[in-house]
Structure formats: C-alpha cells, structure tokens
Short mmCIF file of C-alpha atoms and ligand atoms in Angstrom, two decimals:
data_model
loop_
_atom_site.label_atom_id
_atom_site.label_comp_id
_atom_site.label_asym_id
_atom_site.label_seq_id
_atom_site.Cartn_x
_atom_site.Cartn_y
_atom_site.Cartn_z
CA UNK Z 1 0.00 0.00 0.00
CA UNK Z 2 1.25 3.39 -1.06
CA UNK Z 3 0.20 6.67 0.92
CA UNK Z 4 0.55 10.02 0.81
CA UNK Z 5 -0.65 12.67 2.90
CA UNK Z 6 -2.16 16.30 2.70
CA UNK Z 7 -1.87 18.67 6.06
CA UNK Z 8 -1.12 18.46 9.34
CA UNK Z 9 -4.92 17.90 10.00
CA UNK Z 10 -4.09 14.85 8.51
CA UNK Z 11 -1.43 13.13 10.00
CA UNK Z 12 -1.37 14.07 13.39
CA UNK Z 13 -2.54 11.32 15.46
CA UNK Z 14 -5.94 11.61 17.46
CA UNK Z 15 -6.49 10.14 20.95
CA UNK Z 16 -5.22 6.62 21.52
CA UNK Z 17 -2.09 6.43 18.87
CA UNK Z 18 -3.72 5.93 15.78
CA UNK Z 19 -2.08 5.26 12.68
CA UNK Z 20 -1.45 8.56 10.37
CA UNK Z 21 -2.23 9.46 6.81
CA UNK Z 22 -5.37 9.98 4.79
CA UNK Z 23 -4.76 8.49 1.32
CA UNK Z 24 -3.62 5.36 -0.14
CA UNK Z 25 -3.26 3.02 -2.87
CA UNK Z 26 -2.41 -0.43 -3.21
CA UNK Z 27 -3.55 -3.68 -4.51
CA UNK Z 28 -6.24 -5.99 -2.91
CA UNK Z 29 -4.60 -9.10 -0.47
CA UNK Z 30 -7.61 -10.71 0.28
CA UNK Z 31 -11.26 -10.85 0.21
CA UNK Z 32 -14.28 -11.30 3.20
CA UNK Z 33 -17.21 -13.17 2.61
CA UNK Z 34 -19.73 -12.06 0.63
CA UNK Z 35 -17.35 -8.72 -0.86
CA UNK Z 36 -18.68 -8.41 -4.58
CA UNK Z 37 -16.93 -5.42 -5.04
CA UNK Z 38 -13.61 -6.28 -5.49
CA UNK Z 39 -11.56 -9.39 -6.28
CA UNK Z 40 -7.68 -10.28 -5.23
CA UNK Z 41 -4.87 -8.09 -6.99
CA UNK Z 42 -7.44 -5.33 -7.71
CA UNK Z 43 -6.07 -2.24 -7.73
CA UNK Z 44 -7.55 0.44 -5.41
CA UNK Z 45 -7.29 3.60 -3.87
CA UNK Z 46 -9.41 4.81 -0.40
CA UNK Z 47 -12.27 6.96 -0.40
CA UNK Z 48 -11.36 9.76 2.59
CA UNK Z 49 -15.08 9.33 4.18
CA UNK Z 50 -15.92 5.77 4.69
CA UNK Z 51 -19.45 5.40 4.65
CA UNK Z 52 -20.30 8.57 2.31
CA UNK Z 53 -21.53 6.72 -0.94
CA UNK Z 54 -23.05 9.37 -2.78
CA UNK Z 55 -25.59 12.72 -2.56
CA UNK Z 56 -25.07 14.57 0.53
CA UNK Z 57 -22.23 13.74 3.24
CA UNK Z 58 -23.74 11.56 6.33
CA UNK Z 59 -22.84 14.53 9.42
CA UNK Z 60 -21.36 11.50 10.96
CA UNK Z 61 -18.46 11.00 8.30
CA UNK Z 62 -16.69 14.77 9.53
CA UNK Z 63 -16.26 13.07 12.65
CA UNK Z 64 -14.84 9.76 11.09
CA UNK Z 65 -11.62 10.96 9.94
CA UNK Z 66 -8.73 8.36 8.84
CA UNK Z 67 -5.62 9.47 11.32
CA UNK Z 68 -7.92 11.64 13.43
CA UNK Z 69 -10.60 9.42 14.71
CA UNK Z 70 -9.97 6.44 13.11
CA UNK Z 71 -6.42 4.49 11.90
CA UNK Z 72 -5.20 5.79 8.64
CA UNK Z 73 -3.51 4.14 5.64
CA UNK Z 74 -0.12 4.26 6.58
CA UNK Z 75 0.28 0.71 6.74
CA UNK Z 76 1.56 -2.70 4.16
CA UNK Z 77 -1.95 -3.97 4.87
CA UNK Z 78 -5.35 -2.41 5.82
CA UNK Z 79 -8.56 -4.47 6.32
CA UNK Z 80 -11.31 -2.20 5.07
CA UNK Z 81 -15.01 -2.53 3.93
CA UNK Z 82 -15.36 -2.67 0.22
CA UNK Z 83 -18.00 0.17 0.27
CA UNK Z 84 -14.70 2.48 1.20
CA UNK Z 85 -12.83 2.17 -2.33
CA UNK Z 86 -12.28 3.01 -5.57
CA UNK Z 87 -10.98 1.19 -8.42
CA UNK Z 88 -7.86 2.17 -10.05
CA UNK Z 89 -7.47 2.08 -13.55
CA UNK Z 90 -3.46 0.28 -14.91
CA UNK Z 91 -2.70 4.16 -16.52
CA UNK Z 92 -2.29 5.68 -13.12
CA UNK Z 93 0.68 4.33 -11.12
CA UNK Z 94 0.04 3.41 -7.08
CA UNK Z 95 2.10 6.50 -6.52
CA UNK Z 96 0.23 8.59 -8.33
CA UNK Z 97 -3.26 7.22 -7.05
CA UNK Z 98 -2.12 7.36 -3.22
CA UNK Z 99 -2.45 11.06 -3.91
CA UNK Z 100 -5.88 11.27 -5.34
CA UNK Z 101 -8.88 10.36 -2.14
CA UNK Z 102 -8.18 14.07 -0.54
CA UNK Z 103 -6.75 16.64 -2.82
CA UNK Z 104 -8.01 16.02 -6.00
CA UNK Z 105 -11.21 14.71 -5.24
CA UNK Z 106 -11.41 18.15 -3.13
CA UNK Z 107 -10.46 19.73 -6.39
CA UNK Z 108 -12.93 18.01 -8.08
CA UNK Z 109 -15.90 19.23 -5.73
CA UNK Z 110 -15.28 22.33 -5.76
CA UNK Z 111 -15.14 22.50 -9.70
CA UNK Z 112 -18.28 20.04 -9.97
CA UNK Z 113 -20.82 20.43 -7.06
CA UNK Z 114 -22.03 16.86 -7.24
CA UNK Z 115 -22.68 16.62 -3.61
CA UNK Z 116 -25.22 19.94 -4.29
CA UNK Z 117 -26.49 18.67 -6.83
CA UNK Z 118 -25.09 21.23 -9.11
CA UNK Z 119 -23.23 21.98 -11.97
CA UNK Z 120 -22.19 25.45 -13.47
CA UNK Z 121 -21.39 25.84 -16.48
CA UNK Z 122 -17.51 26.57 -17.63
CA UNK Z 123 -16.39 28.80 -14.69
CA UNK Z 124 -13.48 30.91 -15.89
CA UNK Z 125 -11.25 32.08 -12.73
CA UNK Z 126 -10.63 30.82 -10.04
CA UNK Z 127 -7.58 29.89 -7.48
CA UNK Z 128 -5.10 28.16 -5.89
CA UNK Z 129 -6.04 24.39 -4.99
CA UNK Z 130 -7.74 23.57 -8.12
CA UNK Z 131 -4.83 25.06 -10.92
CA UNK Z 132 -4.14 21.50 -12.35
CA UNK Z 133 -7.69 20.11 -12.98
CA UNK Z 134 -8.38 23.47 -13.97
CA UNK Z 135 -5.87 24.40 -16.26
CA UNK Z 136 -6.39 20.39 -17.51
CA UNK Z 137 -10.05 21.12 -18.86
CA UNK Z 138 -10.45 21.03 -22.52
CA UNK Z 139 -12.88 24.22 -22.44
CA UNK Z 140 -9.94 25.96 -20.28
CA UNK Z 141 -10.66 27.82 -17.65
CA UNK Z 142 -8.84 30.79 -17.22
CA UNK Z 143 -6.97 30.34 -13.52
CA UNK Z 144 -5.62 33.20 -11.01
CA UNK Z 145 -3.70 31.38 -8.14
CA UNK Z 146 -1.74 33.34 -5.02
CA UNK Z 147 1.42 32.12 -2.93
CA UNK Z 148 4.37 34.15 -1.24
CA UNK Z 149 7.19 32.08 -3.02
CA UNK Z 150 8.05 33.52 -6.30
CA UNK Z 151 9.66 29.73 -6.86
CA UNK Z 152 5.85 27.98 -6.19
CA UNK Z 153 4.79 31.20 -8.35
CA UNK Z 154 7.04 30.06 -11.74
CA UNK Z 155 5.73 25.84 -10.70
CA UNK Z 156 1.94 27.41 -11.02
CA UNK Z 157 2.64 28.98 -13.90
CA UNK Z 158 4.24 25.67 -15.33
CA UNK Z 159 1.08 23.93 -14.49
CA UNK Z 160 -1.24 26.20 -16.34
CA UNK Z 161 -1.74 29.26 -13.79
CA UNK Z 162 -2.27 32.05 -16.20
CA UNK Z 163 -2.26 35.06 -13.42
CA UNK Z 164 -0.08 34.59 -10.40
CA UNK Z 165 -0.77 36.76 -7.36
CA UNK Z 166 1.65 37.16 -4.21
CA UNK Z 167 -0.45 38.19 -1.72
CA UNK Z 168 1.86 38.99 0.88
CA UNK Z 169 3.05 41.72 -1.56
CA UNK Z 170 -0.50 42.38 -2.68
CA UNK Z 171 -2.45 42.18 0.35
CA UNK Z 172 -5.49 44.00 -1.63
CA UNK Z 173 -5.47 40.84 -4.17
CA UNK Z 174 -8.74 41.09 -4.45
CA UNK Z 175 -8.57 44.07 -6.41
CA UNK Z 176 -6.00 42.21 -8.59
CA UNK Z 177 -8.34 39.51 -9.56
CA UNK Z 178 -10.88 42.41 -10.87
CA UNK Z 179 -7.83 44.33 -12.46
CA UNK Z 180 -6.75 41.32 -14.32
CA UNK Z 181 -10.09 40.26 -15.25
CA UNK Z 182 -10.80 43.80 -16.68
CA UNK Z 183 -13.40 44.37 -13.47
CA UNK Z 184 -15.72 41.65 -13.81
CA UNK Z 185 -13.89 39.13 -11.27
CA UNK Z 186 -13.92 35.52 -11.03
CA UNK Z 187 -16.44 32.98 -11.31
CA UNK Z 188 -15.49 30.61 -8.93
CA UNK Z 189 -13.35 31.20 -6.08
CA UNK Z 190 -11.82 28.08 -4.00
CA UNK Z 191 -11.28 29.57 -1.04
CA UNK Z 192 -8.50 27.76 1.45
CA UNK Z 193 -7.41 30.82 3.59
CA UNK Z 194 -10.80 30.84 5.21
CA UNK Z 195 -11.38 33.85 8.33
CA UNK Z 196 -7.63 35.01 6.45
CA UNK Z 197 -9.24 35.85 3.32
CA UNK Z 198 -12.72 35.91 2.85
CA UNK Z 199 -13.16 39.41 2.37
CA UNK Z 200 -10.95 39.14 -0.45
CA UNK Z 201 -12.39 36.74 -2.05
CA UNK Z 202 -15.68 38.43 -2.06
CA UNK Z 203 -14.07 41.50 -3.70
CA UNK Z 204 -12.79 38.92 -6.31
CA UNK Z 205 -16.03 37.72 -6.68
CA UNK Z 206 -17.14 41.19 -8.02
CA UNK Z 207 -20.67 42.06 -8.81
CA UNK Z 208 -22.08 38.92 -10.83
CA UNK Z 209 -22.84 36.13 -8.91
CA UNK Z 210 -19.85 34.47 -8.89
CA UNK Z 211 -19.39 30.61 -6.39
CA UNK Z 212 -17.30 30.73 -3.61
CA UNK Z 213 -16.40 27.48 -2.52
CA UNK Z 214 -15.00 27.05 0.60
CA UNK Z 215 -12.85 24.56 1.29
CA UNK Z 216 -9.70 25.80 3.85
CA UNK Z 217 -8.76 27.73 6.86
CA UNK Z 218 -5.06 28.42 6.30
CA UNK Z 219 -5.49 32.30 6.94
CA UNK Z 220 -6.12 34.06 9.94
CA UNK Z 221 -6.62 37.69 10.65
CA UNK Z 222 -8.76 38.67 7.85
CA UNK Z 223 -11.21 41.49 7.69
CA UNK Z 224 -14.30 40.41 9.01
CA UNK Z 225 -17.04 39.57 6.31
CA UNK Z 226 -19.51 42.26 5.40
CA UNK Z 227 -22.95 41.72 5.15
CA UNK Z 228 -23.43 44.72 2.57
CA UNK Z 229 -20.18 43.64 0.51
CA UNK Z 230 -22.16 39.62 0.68
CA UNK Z 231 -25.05 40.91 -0.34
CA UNK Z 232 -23.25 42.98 -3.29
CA UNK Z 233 -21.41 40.39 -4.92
CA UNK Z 234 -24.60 38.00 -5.25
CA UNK Z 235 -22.35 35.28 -4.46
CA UNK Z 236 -23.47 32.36 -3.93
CA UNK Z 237 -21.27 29.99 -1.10
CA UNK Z 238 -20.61 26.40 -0.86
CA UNK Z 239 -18.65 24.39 1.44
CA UNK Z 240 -17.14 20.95 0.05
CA UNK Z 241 -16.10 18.37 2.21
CA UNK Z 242 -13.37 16.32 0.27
CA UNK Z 243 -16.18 14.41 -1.95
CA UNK Z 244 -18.28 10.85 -1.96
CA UNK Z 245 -16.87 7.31 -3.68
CA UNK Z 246 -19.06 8.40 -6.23
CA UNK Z 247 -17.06 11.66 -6.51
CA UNK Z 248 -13.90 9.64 -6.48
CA UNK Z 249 -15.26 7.11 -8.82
CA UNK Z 250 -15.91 10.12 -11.65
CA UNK Z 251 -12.48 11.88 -10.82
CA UNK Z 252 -10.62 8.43 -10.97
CA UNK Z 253 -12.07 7.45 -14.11
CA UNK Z 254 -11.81 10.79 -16.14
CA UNK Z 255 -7.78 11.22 -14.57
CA UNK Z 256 -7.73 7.43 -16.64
CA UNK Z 257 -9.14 9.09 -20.20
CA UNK Z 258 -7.65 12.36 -19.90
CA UNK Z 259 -4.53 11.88 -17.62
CA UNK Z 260 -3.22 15.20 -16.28
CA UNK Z 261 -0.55 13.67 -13.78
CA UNK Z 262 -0.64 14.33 -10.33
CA UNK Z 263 1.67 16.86 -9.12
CA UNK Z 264 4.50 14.54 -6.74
CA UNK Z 265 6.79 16.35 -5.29
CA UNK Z 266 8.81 13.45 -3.56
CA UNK Z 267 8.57 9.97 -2.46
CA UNK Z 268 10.09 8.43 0.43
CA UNK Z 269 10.75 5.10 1.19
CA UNK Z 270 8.18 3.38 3.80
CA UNK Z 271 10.82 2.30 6.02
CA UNK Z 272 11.62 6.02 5.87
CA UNK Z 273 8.42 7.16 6.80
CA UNK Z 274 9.20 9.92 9.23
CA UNK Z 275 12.12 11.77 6.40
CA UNK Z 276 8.56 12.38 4.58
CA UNK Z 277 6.57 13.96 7.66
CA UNK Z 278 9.99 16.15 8.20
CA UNK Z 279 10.11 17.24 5.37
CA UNK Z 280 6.34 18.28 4.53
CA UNK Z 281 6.45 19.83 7.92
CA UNK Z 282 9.53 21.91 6.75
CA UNK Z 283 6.60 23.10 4.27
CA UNK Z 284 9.25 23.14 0.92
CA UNK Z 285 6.88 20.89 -0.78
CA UNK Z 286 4.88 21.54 -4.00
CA UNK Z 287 2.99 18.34 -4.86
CA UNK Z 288 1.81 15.56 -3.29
CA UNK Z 289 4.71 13.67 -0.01
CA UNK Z 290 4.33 10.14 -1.44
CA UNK Z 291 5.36 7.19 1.03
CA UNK Z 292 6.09 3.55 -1.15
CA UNK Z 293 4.72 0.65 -0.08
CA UNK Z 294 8.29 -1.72 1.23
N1 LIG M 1 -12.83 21.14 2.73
C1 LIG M 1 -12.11 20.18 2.18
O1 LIG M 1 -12.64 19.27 1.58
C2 LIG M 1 -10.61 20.23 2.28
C3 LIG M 1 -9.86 19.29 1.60
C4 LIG M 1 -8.49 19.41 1.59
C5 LIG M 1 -7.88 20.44 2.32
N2 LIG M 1 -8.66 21.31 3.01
C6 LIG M 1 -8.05 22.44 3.71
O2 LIG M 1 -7.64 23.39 2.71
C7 LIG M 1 -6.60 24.18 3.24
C8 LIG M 1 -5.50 24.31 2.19
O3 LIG M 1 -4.89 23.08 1.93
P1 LIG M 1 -3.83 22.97 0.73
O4 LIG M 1 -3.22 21.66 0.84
O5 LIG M 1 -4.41 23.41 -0.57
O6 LIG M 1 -2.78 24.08 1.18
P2 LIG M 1 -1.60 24.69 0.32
O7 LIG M 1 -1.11 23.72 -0.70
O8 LIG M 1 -0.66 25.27 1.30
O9 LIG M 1 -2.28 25.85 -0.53
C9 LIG M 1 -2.79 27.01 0.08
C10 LIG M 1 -2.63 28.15 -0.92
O10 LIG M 1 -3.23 29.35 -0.40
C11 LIG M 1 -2.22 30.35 -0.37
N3 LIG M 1 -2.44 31.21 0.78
C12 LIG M 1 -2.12 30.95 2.09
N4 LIG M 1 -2.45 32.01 2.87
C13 LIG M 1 -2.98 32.95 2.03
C14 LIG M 1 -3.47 34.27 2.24
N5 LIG M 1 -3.48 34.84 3.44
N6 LIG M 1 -3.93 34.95 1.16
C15 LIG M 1 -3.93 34.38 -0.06
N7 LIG M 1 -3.46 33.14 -0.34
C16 LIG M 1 -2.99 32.43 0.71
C17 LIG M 1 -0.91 29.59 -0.23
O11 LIG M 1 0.19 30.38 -0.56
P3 LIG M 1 1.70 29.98 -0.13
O12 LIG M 1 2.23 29.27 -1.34
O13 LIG M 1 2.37 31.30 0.11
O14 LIG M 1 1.68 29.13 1.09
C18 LIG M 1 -1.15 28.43 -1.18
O15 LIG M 1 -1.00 28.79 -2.53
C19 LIG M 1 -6.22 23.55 4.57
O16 LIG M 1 -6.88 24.29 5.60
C20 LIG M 1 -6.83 22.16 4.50
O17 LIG M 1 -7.15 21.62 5.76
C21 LIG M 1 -10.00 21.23 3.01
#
C-alpha cells in the first residue's frame, strides 16, 4: 500500500495512537465473505469518508476521519469494507493514485458540485487548490492562483496558472483579480485561507454572482465579512467536504481518459516514513509527499 498525505490535520494522530495518513493506494490481499466489489490483486485507492456513498455527506463522516478518529492508511496492509474504495485504472501508477482520495477529489468538488447537486457551467477564474484540474479542462478555464514564493509562483505557472498573485506583496489581491479580469472578477473562487481571506475573495467575486467554494482555513486575521459587501457580490457559497466514492469514482475514471498527472513532489521510502513527515512539515513541498509501499 502506497500513501501520501495532505496537512497536518491529517497526519497528526488523534487520541489513543492511531495510525497517520489519509490516502492510499495499493492492490487488494484478500477478500471477506460475501465482498462483490472487489476481487484479489485489484487495484484500489481509499475513499477519505468511509461510509459517504453518494448525494449529501452523512454529518457523521466529519467526525470519522482516517488518522484523526480512526487508523489511517499508513500501513503494508489495511482491512477495510469494500464500500470504502475506488478502483484504479493500470494508466495511473500506485504512486500517483495514493495522492488522489483528498486533494483532488477536493479539487474536483469544488469545480463540480455533485454533492449539491449542481453543476455550473464553464467557470473561468478561479484559485489556488484547483490550478491543475483546472488548467487540464479542454474548455480551459482561465486560472488566477496566489502564494508568497516567487519559486511555487514560476511551478503554477508551469502547471497552467495564467495570473499569479503574491499576496503577501498584494495584500489588496482582491482588487488584482478584478484588475486582471478587466473588473468583472472571477467565477469561482476556491477559497483555502478561510477567516484570512474571505473578504478578499468576495471583492474577487465582483458584482455577478460568482461561487465561492469554501474549502480551507489556512489564513487568519482577515477582515471580518460584510454583510453589505455579501449581499453585493450575489455570491453564492458552498462548502465541500473532500467528496463521496461516487465523486472519487468520476475523478478516478476521467484522470484514466484524460490523464493530467498528479503533481509529486517526492517519495520516500516506507521504512523512511518519518524523512517524509519532516520534510512536509519543513513546508518546501509543492505536490503531493508520497510514502512507497516496502
Ligand atoms: N474542505 C475540504 O474538503 C478540504 C480538503 C483538503 C484540504 N482542506 C483544507 O484546505 C486548506 C488548504 O490546503 P492545501 O493543501 O491546498 O494548502 P496549500 O497547498 O498550502 O495551498 C494554500 C494556498 O493558499 C495560499 N495562501 C495561504 N495564505 C494565504 C493568504 N493569506 N492569502 C492568499 N493566499 C494564501 C498559499 O500560498 P503559499 O504558497 O504562500 O503558502 C497556497 O498557494 C487547509 O486548511 C486544509 O485543511 C479542506
């Protein structure tokens, strides 16, 4: 089993030593009675929630995290319901599928609305999380991404980015996103800064009834949210969750037609496993901290 892992809500053990990480892949050992599912040497990845099938997450799942409040994937072998994966297809590699149940399924969400019941049409800015299934769309969407590090700044631009903002240098970036979308703003926002940057998000969002999606809470000490500015924008706000197995089911199968490659920035050996939790810590990845299966 391969893993990889996403943020320090992630792989910091909850009460009672449980074993870390949130996503895996890896081939099936053996089967229970009765599984119909899957069959032995399938290859699989994890869903993050384990019971949320499809429509609207079960309230129950956000307290049923893997490495939080239940044992995670880091592991050769993991005995785990059937319900709780996802086939993957022989053009994605385990490495590459290990870092698929969190971040791009979250990706995915926030582009597609399943859970809502939702789709919009060909959103054409947006940020940060989402550059590479965004900039990977055949009808392309046009994508405005921020970070501090001129160095993650030229990788986002390699992947597709078409604006980059550094918000520590451009604290208004807000106004940015109208300049560079000639004052009309984006259509979709995913917003992982949270309380740090809502309020620029909704100037982003301009006047036309743009999505915000909210997904993170990296930021703190933003302006506090204004009812009049809300009610200005027309914006409409979403929260996403990661996504369902039926969510991870679409995203697998559409990365196996139309393979945009997972953005790995390292993998470390399983033996190993604590180099990779230094050195995502040290926060000098971009990409996906892969652990190999031994
Ligand atoms: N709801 C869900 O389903 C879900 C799923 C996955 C993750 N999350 C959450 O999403 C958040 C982000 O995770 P991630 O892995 O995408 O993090 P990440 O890779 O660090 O990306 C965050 C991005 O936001 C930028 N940023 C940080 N502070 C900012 C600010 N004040 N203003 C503007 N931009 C700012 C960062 O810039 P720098 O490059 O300068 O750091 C970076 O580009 C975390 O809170 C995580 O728990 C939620």
């Amino acid at each position: 089993m391969t893993c990889s892992f996403l943020d320090g809500d992630h792989f910091t053990n909850g009460p009672g030593s449980l074993i870390p990480v949130s996503d895996a892949a890896g081939e099936i050992a053996a089967v229970g009675e009765g599984v119909t599912r899957f069959a032995v040497g399938d290859r699989v990845v994890n869903t993050f929630h384990t019971n949320w099938i499809g429509g609207r997450l079960p309230a129950a799942e956000t307290l049923r995290g893997y490495g939080n409040a239940q044992d995670g994937q880091l592991a050769q072998y993991r005995a785990v319901s059937e319900n709780a994966l996802a086939a993957l297809p022989e053009s994605l590699t385990y490495e590459q599928g290990a870092t698929l149940p969190c971040a791009a399924v979250t990706a995915w969400t926030a582009r597609h609305a399943a859970e809502a019941g939702r789709r919009r049409a060909h959103p054409r800015h947006r940020r940060c999380l989402a550059v590479r299934p965004a900039a990977g769309e055949g009808a392309r969407a046009r994508v405005i991404a921020t970070t501090s590090s001129a160095a993650k700044a030229a990788k986002l631009t390699g992947l597709g980015a078409d604006t980059v903002i550094d918000y520590v240098e451009t604290p208004e970036w807000g106004q940015a996103v109208l300049d560079a979308t000639g004052g009309r703003g984006a259509d979709r926002i995913v917003e992982v800064g949270g309380p740090g940057t809502f309020a620029q998000s909704l100037v982003a969002a301009g006047t036309h009834h743009a999505e915000i999606v909210l997904v993170g809470f990296v930021g703190t000490g933003g302006a506090p949210i204004g009812f009049m500015d809300l009610f200005r924008s027309g914006a409409t706000v979403r929260k996403t969750w990661v996504g369902s197995r039926e969510d991870t089911e679409v995203l697998v199968r559409r990365l196996a037609v139309r393979p945009i490659g997972p953005v790995i920035d390292s993998v470390h050996p399983f033996g190993d496993a604590d180099a990779a939790f230094r050195h995502f810590a040290g926060r000098g990845n971009f990409g996906k901290v892969v652990i190999a299966a031994p």
